[in-house]
mmCIF file of C-alpha atoms in Angstrom:
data_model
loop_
_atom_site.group_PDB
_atom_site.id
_atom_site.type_symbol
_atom_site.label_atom_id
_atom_site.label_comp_id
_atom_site.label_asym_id
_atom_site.label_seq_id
_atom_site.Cartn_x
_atom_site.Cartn_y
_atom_site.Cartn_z
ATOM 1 C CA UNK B 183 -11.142 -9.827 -18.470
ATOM 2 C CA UNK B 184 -8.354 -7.017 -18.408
ATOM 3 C CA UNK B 185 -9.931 -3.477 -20.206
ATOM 4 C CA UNK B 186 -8.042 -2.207 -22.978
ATOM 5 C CA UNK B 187 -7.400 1.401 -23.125
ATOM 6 C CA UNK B 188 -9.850 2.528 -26.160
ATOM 7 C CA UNK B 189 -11.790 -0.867 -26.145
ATOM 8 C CA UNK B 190 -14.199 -0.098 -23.588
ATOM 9 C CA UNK B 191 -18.009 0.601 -24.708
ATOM 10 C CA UNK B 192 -19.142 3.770 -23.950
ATOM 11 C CA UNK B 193 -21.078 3.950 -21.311
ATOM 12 C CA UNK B 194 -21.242 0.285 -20.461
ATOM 13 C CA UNK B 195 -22.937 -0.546 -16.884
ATOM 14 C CA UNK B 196 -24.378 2.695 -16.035
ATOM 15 C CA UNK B 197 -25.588 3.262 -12.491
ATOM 16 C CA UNK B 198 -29.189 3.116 -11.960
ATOM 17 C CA UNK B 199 -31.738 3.995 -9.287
ATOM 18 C CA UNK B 200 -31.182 1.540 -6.582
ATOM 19 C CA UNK B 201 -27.949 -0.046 -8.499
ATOM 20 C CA UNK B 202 -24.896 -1.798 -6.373
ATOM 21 C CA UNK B 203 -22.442 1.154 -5.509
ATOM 22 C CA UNK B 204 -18.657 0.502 -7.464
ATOM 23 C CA UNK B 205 -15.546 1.628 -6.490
ATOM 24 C CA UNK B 206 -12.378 2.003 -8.517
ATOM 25 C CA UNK B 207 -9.211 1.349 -6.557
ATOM 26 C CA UNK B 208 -5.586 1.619 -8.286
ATOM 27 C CA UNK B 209 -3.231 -0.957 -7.878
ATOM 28 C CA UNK B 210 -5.511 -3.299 -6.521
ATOM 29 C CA UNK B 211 -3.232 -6.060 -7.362
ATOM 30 C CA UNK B 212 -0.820 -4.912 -5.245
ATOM 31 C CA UNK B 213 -0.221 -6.051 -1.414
ATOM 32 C CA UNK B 214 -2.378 -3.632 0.276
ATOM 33 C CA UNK B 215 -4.675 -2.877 -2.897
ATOM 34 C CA UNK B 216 -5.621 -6.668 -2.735
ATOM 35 C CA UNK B 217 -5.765 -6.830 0.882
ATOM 36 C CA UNK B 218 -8.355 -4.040 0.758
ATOM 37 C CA UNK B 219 -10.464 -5.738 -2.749
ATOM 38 C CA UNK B 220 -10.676 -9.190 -0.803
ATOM 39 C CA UNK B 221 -11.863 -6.878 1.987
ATOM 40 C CA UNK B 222 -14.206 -4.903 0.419
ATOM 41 C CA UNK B 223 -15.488 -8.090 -1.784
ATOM 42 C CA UNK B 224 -16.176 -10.024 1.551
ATOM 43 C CA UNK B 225 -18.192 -7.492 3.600
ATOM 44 C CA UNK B 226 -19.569 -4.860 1.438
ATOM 45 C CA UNK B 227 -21.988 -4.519 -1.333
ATOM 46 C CA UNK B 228 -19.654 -2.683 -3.349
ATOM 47 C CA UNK B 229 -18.581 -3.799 -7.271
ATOM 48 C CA UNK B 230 -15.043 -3.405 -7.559
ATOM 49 C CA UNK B 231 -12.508 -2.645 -10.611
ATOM 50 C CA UNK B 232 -9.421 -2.865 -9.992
ATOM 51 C CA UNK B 233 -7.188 -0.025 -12.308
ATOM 52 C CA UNK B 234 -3.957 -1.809 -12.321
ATOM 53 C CA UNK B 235 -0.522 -1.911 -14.514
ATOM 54 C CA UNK B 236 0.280 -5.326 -13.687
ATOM 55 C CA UNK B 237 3.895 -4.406 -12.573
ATOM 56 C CA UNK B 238 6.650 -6.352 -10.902
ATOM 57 C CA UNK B 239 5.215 -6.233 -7.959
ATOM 58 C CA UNK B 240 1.684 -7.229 -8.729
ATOM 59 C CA UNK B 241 0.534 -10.374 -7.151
ATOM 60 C CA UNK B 242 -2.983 -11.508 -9.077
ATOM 61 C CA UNK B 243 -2.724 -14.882 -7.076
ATOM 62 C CA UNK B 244 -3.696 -12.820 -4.030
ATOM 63 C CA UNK B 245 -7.256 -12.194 -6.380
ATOM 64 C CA UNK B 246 -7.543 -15.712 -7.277
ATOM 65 C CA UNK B 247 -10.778 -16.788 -7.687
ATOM 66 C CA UNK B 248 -12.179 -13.530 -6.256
ATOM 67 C CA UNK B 249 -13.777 -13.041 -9.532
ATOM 68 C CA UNK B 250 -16.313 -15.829 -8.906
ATOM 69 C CA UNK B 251 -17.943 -12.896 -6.848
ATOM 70 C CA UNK B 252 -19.809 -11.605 -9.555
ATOM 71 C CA UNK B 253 -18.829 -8.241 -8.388
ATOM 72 C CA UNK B 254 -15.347 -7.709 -9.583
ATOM 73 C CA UNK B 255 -12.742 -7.598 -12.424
ATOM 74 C CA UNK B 256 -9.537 -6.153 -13.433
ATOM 75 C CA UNK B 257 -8.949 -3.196 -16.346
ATOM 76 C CA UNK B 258 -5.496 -3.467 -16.793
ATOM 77 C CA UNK B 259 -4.240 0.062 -17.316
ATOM 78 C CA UNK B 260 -1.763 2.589 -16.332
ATOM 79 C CA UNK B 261 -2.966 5.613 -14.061
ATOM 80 C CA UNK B 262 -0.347 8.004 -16.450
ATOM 81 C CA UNK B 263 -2.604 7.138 -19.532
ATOM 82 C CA UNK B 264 -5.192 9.978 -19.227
ATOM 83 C CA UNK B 265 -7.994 8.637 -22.311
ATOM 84 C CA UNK B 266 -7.695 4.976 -20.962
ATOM 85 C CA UNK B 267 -8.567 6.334 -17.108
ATOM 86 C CA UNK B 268 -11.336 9.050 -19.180
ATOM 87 C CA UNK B 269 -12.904 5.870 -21.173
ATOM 88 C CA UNK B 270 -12.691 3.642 -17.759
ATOM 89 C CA UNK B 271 -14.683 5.926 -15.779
ATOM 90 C CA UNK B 272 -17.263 7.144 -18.462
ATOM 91 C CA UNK B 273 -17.835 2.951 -18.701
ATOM 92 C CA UNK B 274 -17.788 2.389 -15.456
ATOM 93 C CA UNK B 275 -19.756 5.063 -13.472
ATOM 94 C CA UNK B 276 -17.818 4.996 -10.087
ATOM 95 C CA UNK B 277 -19.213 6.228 -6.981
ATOM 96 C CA UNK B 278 -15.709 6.454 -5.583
ATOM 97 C CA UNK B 279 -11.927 5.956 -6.330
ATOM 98 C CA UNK B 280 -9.217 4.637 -3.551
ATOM 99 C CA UNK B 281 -6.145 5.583 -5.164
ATOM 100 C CA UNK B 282 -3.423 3.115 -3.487
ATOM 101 C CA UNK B 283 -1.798 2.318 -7.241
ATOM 102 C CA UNK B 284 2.275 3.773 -6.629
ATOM 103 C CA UNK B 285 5.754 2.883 -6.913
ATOM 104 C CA UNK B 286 6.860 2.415 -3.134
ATOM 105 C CA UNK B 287 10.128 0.653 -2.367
ATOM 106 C CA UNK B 288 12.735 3.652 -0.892
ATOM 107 C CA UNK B 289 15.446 1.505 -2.258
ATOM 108 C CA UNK B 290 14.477 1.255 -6.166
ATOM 109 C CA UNK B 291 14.004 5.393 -5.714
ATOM 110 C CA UNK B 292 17.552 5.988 -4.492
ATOM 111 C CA UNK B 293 18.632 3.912 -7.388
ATOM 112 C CA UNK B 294 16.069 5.405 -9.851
ATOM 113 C CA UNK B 295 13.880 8.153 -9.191
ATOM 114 C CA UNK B 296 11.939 8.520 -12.430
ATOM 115 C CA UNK B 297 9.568 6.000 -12.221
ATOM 116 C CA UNK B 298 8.435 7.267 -8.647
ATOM 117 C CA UNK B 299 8.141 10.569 -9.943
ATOM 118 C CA UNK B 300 5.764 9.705 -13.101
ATOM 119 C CA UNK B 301 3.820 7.385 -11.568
ATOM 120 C CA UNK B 302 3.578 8.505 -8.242
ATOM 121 C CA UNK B 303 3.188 12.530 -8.939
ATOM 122 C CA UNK B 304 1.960 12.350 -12.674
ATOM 123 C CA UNK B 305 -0.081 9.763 -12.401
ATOM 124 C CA UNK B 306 -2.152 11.373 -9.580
ATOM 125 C CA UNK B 307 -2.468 14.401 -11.561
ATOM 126 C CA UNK B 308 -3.803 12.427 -14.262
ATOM 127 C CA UNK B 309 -6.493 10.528 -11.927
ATOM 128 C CA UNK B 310 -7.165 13.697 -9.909
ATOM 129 C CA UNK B 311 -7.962 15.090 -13.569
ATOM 130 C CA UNK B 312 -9.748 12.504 -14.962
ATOM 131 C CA UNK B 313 -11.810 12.416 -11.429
ATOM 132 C CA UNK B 314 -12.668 15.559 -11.698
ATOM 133 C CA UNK B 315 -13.948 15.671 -15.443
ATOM 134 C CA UNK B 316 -16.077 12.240 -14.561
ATOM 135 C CA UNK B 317 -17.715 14.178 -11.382
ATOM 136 C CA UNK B 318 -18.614 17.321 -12.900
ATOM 137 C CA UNK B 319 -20.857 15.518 -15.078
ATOM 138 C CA UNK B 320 -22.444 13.313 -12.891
ATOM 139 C CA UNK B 321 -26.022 14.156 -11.396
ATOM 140 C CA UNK B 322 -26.588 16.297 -8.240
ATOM 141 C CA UNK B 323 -26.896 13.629 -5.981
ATOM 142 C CA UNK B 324 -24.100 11.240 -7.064
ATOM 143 C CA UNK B 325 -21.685 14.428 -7.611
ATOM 144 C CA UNK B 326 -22.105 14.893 -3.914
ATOM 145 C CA UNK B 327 -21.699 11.291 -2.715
ATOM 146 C CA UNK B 328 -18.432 11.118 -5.118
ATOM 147 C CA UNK B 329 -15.484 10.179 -3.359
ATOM 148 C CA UNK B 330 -11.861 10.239 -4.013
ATOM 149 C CA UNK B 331 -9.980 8.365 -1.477
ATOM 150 C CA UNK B 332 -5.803 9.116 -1.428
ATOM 151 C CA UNK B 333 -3.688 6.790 0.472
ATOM 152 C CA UNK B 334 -0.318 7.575 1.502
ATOM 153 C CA UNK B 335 2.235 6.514 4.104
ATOM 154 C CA UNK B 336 4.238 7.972 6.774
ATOM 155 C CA UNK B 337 7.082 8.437 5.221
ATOM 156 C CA UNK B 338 6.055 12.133 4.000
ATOM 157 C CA UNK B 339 6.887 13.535 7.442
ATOM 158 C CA UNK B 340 10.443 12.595 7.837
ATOM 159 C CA UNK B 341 12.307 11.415 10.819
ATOM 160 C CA UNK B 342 11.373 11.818 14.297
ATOM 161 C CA UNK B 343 13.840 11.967 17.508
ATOM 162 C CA UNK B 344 13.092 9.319 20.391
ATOM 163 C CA UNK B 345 10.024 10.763 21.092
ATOM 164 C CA UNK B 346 6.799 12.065 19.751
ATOM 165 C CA UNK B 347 4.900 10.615 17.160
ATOM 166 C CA UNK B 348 3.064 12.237 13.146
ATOM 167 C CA UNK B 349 -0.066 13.926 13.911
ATOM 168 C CA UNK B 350 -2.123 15.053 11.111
ATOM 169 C CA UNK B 351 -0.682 18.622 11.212
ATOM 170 C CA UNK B 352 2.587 17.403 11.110
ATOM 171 C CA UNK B 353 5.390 19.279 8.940
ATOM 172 C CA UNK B 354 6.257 17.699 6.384
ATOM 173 C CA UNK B 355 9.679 17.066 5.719
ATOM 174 C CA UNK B 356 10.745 14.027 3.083
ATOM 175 C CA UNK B 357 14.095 12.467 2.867
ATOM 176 C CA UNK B 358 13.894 10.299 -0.091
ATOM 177 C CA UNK B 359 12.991 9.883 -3.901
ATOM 178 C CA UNK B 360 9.604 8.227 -2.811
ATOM 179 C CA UNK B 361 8.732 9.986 0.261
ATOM 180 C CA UNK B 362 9.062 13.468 -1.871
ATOM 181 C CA UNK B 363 7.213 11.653 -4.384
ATOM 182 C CA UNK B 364 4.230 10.887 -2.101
ATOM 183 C CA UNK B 365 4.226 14.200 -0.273
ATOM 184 C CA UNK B 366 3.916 15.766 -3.379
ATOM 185 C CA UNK B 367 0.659 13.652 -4.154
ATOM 186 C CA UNK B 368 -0.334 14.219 -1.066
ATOM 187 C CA UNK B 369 -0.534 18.060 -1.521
ATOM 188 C CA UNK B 370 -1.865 17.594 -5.078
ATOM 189 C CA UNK B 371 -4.712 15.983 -4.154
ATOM 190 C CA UNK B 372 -4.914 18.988 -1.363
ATOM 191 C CA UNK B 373 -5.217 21.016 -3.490
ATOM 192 C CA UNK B 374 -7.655 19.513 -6.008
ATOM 193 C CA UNK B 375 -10.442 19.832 -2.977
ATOM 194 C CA UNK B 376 -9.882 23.159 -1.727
ATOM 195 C CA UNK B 377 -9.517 24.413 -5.530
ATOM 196 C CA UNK B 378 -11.864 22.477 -7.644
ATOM 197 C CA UNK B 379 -14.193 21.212 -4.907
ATOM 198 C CA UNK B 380 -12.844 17.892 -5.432
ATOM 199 C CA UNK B 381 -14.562 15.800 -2.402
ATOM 200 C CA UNK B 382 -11.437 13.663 -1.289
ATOM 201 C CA UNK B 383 -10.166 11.931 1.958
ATOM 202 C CA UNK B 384 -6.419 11.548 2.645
ATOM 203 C CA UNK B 385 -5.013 8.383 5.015
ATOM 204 C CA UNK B 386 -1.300 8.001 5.663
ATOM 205 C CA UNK B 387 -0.293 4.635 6.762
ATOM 206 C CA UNK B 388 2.504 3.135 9.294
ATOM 207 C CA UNK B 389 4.815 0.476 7.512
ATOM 208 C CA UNK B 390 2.762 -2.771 6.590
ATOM 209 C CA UNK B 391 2.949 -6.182 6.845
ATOM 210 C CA UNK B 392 1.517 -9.443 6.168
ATOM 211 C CA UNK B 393 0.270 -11.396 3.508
ATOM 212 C CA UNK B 394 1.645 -11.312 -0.284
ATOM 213 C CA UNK B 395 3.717 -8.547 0.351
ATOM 214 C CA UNK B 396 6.829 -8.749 -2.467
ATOM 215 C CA UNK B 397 10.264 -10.062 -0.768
ATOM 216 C CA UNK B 398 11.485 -6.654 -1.215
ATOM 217 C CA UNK B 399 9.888 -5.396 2.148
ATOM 218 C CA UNK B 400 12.144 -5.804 5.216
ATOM 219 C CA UNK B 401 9.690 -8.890 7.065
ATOM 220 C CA UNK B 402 8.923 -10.784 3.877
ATOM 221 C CA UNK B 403 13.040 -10.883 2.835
ATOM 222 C CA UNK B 404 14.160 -11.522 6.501
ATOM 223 C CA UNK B 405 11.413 -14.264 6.274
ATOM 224 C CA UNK B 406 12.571 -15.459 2.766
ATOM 225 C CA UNK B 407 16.478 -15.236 2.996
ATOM 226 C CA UNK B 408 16.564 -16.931 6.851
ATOM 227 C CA UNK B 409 14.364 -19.681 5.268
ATOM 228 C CA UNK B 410 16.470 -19.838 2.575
ATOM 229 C CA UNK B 411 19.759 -19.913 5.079
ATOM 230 C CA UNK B 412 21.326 -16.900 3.102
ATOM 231 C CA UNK B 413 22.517 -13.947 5.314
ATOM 232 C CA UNK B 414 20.005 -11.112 6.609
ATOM 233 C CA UNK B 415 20.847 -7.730 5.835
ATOM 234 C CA UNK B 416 20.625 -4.773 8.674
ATOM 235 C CA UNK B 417 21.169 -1.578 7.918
ATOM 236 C CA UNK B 418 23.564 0.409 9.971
ATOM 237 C CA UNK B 419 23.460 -0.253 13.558
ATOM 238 C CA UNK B 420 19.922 -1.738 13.443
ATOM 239 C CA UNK B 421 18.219 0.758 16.002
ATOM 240 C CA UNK B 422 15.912 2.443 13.187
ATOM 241 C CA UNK B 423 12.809 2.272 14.463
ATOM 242 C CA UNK B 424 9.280 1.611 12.628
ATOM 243 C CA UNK B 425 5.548 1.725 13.819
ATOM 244 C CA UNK B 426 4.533 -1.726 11.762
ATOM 245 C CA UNK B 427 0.566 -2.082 11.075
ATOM 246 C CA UNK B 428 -1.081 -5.213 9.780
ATOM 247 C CA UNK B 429 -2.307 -5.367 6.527
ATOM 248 C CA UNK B 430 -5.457 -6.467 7.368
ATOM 249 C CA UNK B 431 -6.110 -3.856 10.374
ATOM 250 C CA UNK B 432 -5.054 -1.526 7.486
ATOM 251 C CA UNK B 433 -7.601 -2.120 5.429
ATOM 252 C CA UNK B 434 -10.715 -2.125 7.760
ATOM 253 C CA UNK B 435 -9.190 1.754 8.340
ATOM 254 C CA UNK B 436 -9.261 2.031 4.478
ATOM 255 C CA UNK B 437 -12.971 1.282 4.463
ATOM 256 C CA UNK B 438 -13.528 2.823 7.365
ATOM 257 C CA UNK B 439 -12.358 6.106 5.749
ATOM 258 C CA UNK B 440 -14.361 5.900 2.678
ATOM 259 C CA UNK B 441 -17.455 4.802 4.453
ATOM 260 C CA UNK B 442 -17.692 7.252 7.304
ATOM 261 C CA UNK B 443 -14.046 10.153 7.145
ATOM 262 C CA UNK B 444 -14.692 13.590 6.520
ATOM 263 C CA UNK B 445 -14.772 15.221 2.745
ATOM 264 C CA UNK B 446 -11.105 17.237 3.484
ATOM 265 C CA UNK B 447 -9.714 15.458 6.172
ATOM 266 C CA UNK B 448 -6.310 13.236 6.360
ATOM 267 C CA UNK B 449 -6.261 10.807 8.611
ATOM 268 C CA UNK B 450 -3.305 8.937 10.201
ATOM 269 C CA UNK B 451 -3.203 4.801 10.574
ATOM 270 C CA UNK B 452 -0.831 3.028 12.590
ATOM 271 C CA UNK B 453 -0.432 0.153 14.379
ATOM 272 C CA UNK B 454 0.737 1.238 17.378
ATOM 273 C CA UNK B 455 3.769 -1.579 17.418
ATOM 274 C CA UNK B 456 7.263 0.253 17.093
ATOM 275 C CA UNK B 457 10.171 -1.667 16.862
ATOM 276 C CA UNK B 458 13.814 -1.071 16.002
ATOM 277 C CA UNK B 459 14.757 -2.934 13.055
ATOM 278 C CA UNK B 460 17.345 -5.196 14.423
ATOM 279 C CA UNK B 461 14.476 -6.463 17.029
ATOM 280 C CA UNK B 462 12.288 -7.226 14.631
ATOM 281 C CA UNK B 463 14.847 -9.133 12.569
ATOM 282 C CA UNK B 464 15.691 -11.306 15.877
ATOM 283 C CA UNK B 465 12.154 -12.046 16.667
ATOM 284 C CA UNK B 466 11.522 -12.986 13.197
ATOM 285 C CA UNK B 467 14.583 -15.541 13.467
ATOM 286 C CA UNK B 468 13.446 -16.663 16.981
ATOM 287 C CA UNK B 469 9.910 -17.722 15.480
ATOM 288 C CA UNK B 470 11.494 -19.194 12.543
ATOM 289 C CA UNK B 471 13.451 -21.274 15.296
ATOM 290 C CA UNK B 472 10.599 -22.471 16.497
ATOM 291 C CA UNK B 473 8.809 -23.023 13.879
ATOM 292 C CA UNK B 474 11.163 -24.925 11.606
ATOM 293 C CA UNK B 475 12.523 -27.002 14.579
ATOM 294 C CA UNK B 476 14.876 -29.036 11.615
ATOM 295 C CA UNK B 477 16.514 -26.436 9.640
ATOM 296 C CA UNK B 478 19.766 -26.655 9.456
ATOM 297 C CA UNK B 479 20.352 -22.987 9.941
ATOM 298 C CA UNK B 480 19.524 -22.994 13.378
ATOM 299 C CA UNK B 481 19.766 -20.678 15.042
ATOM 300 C CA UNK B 482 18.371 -18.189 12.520
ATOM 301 C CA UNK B 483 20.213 -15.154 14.213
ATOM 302 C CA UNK B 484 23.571 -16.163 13.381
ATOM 303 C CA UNK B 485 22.250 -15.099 10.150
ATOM 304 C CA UNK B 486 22.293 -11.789 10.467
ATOM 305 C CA UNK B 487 25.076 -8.885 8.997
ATOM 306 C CA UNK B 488 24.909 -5.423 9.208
ATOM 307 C CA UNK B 489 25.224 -3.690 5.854
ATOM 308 C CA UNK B 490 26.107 0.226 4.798
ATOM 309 C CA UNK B 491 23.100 2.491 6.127
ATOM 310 C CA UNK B 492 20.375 3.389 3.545
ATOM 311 C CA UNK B 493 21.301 6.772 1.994
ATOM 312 C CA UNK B 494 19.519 9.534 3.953
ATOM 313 C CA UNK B 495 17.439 6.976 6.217
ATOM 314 C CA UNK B 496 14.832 7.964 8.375
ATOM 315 C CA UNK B 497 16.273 7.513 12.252
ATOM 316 C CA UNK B 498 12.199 6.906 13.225
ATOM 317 C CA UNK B 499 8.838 6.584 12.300
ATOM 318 C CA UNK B 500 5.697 6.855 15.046
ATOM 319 C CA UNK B 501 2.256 7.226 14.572
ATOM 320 C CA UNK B 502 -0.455 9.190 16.540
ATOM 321 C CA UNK B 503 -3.697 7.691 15.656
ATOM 322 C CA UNK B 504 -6.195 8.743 17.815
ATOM 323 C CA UNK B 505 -7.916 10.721 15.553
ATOM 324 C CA UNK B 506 -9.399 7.988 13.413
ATOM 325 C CA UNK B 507 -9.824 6.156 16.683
ATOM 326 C CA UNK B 508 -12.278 9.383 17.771
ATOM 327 C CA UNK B 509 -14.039 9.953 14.852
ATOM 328 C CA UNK B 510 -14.323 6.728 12.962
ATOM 329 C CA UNK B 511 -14.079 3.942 15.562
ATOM 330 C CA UNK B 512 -11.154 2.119 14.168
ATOM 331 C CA UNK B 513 -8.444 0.743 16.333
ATOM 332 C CA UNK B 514 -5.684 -2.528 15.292
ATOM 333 C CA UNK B 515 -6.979 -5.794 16.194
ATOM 334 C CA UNK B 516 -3.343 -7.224 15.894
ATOM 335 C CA UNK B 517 -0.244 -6.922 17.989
ATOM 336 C CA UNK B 518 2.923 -6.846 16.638
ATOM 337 C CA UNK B 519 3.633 -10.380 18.939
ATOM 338 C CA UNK B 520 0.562 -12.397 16.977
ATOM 339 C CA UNK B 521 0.959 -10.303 13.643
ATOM 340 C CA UNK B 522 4.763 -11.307 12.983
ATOM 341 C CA UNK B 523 3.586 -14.930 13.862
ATOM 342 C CA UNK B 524 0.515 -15.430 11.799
ATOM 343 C CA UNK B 525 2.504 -13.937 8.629
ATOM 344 C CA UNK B 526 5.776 -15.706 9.307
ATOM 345 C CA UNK B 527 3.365 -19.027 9.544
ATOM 346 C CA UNK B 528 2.075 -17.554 6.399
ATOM 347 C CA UNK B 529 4.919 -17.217 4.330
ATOM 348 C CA UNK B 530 6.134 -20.647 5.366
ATOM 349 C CA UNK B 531 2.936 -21.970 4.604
ATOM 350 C CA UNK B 532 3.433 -20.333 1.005
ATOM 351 C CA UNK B 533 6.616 -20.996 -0.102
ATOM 352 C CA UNK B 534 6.189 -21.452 -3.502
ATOM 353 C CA UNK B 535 4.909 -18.388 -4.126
ATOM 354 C CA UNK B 536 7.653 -16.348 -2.527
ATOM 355 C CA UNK B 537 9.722 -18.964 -4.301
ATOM 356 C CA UNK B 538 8.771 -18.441 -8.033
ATOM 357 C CA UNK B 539 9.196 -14.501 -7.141
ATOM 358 C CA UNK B 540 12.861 -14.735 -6.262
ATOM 359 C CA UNK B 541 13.431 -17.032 -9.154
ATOM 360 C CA UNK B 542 11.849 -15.066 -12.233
ATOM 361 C CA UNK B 543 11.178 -11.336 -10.495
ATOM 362 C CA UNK B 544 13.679 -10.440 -7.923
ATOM 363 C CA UNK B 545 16.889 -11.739 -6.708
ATOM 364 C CA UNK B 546 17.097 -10.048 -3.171
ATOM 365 C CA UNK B 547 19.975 -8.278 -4.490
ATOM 366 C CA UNK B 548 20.892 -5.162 -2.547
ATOM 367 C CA UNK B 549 19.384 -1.903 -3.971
ATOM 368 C CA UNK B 550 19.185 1.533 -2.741
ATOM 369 C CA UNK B 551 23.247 2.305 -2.168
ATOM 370 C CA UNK B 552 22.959 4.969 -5.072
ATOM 371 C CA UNK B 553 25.814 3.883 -6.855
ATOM 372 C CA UNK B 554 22.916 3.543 -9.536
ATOM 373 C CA UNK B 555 21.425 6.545 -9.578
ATOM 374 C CA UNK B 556 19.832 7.653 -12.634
ATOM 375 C CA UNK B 557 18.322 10.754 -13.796
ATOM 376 C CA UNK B 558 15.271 11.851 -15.728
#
């Protein structure tokens, strides 16, 4: 059952000696947040509540029935609202929080930055806050085995030229509404462990894919719209290039990074698998091809049309992650060949959900031109 800001009894399910570890994580109901709680539900011991808004882009049918675990619900609450995230964690008694709860499409920020930067700069703030209080008060032992687990994306380190790929120590250097938004979280929650002592770990992802990911995303709309046989939108000439990760590789890095990454340390996840747009929007077609031998839009690549460039978009994205390869032991298990297959066979496989999204959520309407803009 969803918590109610002010509802919650004080207090409620406080950790013993010997008691299950639980773990907050924000936006759980979102496409990597329940990636990572069907994850962490299936191979850990860890009791999970998942701190989530419920917004367009939530997908609870990607939790269905995860409940039955014994070892999980959802407190429906927003990450802004300081005395609902206070009373959650004095009820709950977390032994860590994965913060992955954020407004993330580049598009809606070009057309309207103010939600990115409440909920994606505020809203830390307020959980970095509220972390902070809860941990002080904890006991010696659990204060030190506190975690506070950021995740962030690539995106904070701007473009790169043909070669080279983000390190860790790379500048960083945003270009849009929700990059800026996320590299200032990212240096927020810097700052809240080298100020307050705040014991946090920092991961910045590669673009994801996969499984219940909202039709907004580039792979689920090309999937959607060719199925569909409505024209697929490239932007500019196409040759943007990405470094796409699977979901679920993503995830294993997640836990990997709470179980085992260093109090202070950022690490970088990606699935080594760049691609320029444009190819990735052919093979998608090609697979489609193939896979729906009878549609009548055959072949999906006559499809495609190249739309006005993105405002501002990032040339290329490439990600050097040897460092969690070192120290933790993680590495991707997919390849960008099998990944685009399995989800493509996935979101055929799923229509109807996909479906009911574009018919009561999202239109696949073109966003992100500015001609919207609007201002605090």
């Amino acid at each position: 059952m969803p918590v109610e800001a002010g509802r919650i009894e004080d207090g409620r399910r406080q950790m013993g000696e010997g008691s299950p570890r639980k773990l907050i994580v924000t936006g759980g109901a979102g496409f990597i947040g329940s990636a990572y709680i069907r994850k962490v539900i299936a191979e850990t011991d860890w009791q999970v509540v998942n701190l989530d808004k419920l917004t367009y882009a939530a997908s609870p049918e990607a939790l269905a029935g995860i409940e039955k675990s014994g070892r999980y619900r959802l407190a429906m609450l927003d990450i802004c609202d300081r005395s609902g995230v206070d009373a959650l964690l004095a009820a709950e008694r977390p032994d860590a929080i994965v913060h992955l709860a954020a407004e993330t499409h580049v598009d809606r920020s070009i057309d309207g930055a103010a939600g990115f930067i409440e909920t994606n700069i505020a809203g830390t703030f307020t959980l970095l806050e509220a972390a902070r209080r809860y941990r002080d008060g904890l006991p010696t032992d659990r204060r030190d085995a506190f975690r506070f687990h950021h995740v962030s994306t690539d995106e904070v380190f701007g473009s790169l030229g043909e070669s080279g790929a983000f390190s860790e120590t790379s500048p960083y250097a945003p270009n849009s509404p929700y990059s800026a938004s996320k590299a200032a979280s990212d240096h927020l929650v810097r700052a809240w462990h080298h100020t307050y002592g705040l014991p946090v770990v920092t991961s910045n992802c590669s673009n994801n894919y996969g499984p219940y990911q909202f039709p907004e995303k580039l792979i689920p709309l090309t999937i959607a719209r060719a199925a569909q046989g409505q024209t697929l939108p490239v932007y500019g000439d196409g040759r943007n290039v990405r470094d796409w990760l699977h979901v679920e590789d993503h995830v294993e890095a997640l836990l990997a990074v709470l179980e085992k990454g260093r109090v202070g340390e950022t690490y970088n996840i990606g699935g080594n698998a760049e691609s320029p747009n444009l190819d990735l929007v052919t093979t998608i077609c090609a697979l489609l091809d193939r896979l729906l031998p009878e549609a009548p839009h055959r072949p999906h690549a006559d499809l495609i049309r190249f739309v006005p460039d993105r405002p501002g978009h990032d040339r290329r994205y490439a990600m050097d992650a040897a460092k969690i390869a070192r120290e933790l032991g993680w590495r991707p298990r997919h390849t960008l060949t099998s990944g685009l297959e399995e989800t493509v066979r996935w979101y055929l496989d799923h229509r109807a959900w996909w479906e009911a999204i574009l018919d009561h959520k999202y239109d696949t309407a073109r966003l992100g031109l500015g001609a919207k803009a609007k201002t605090a």
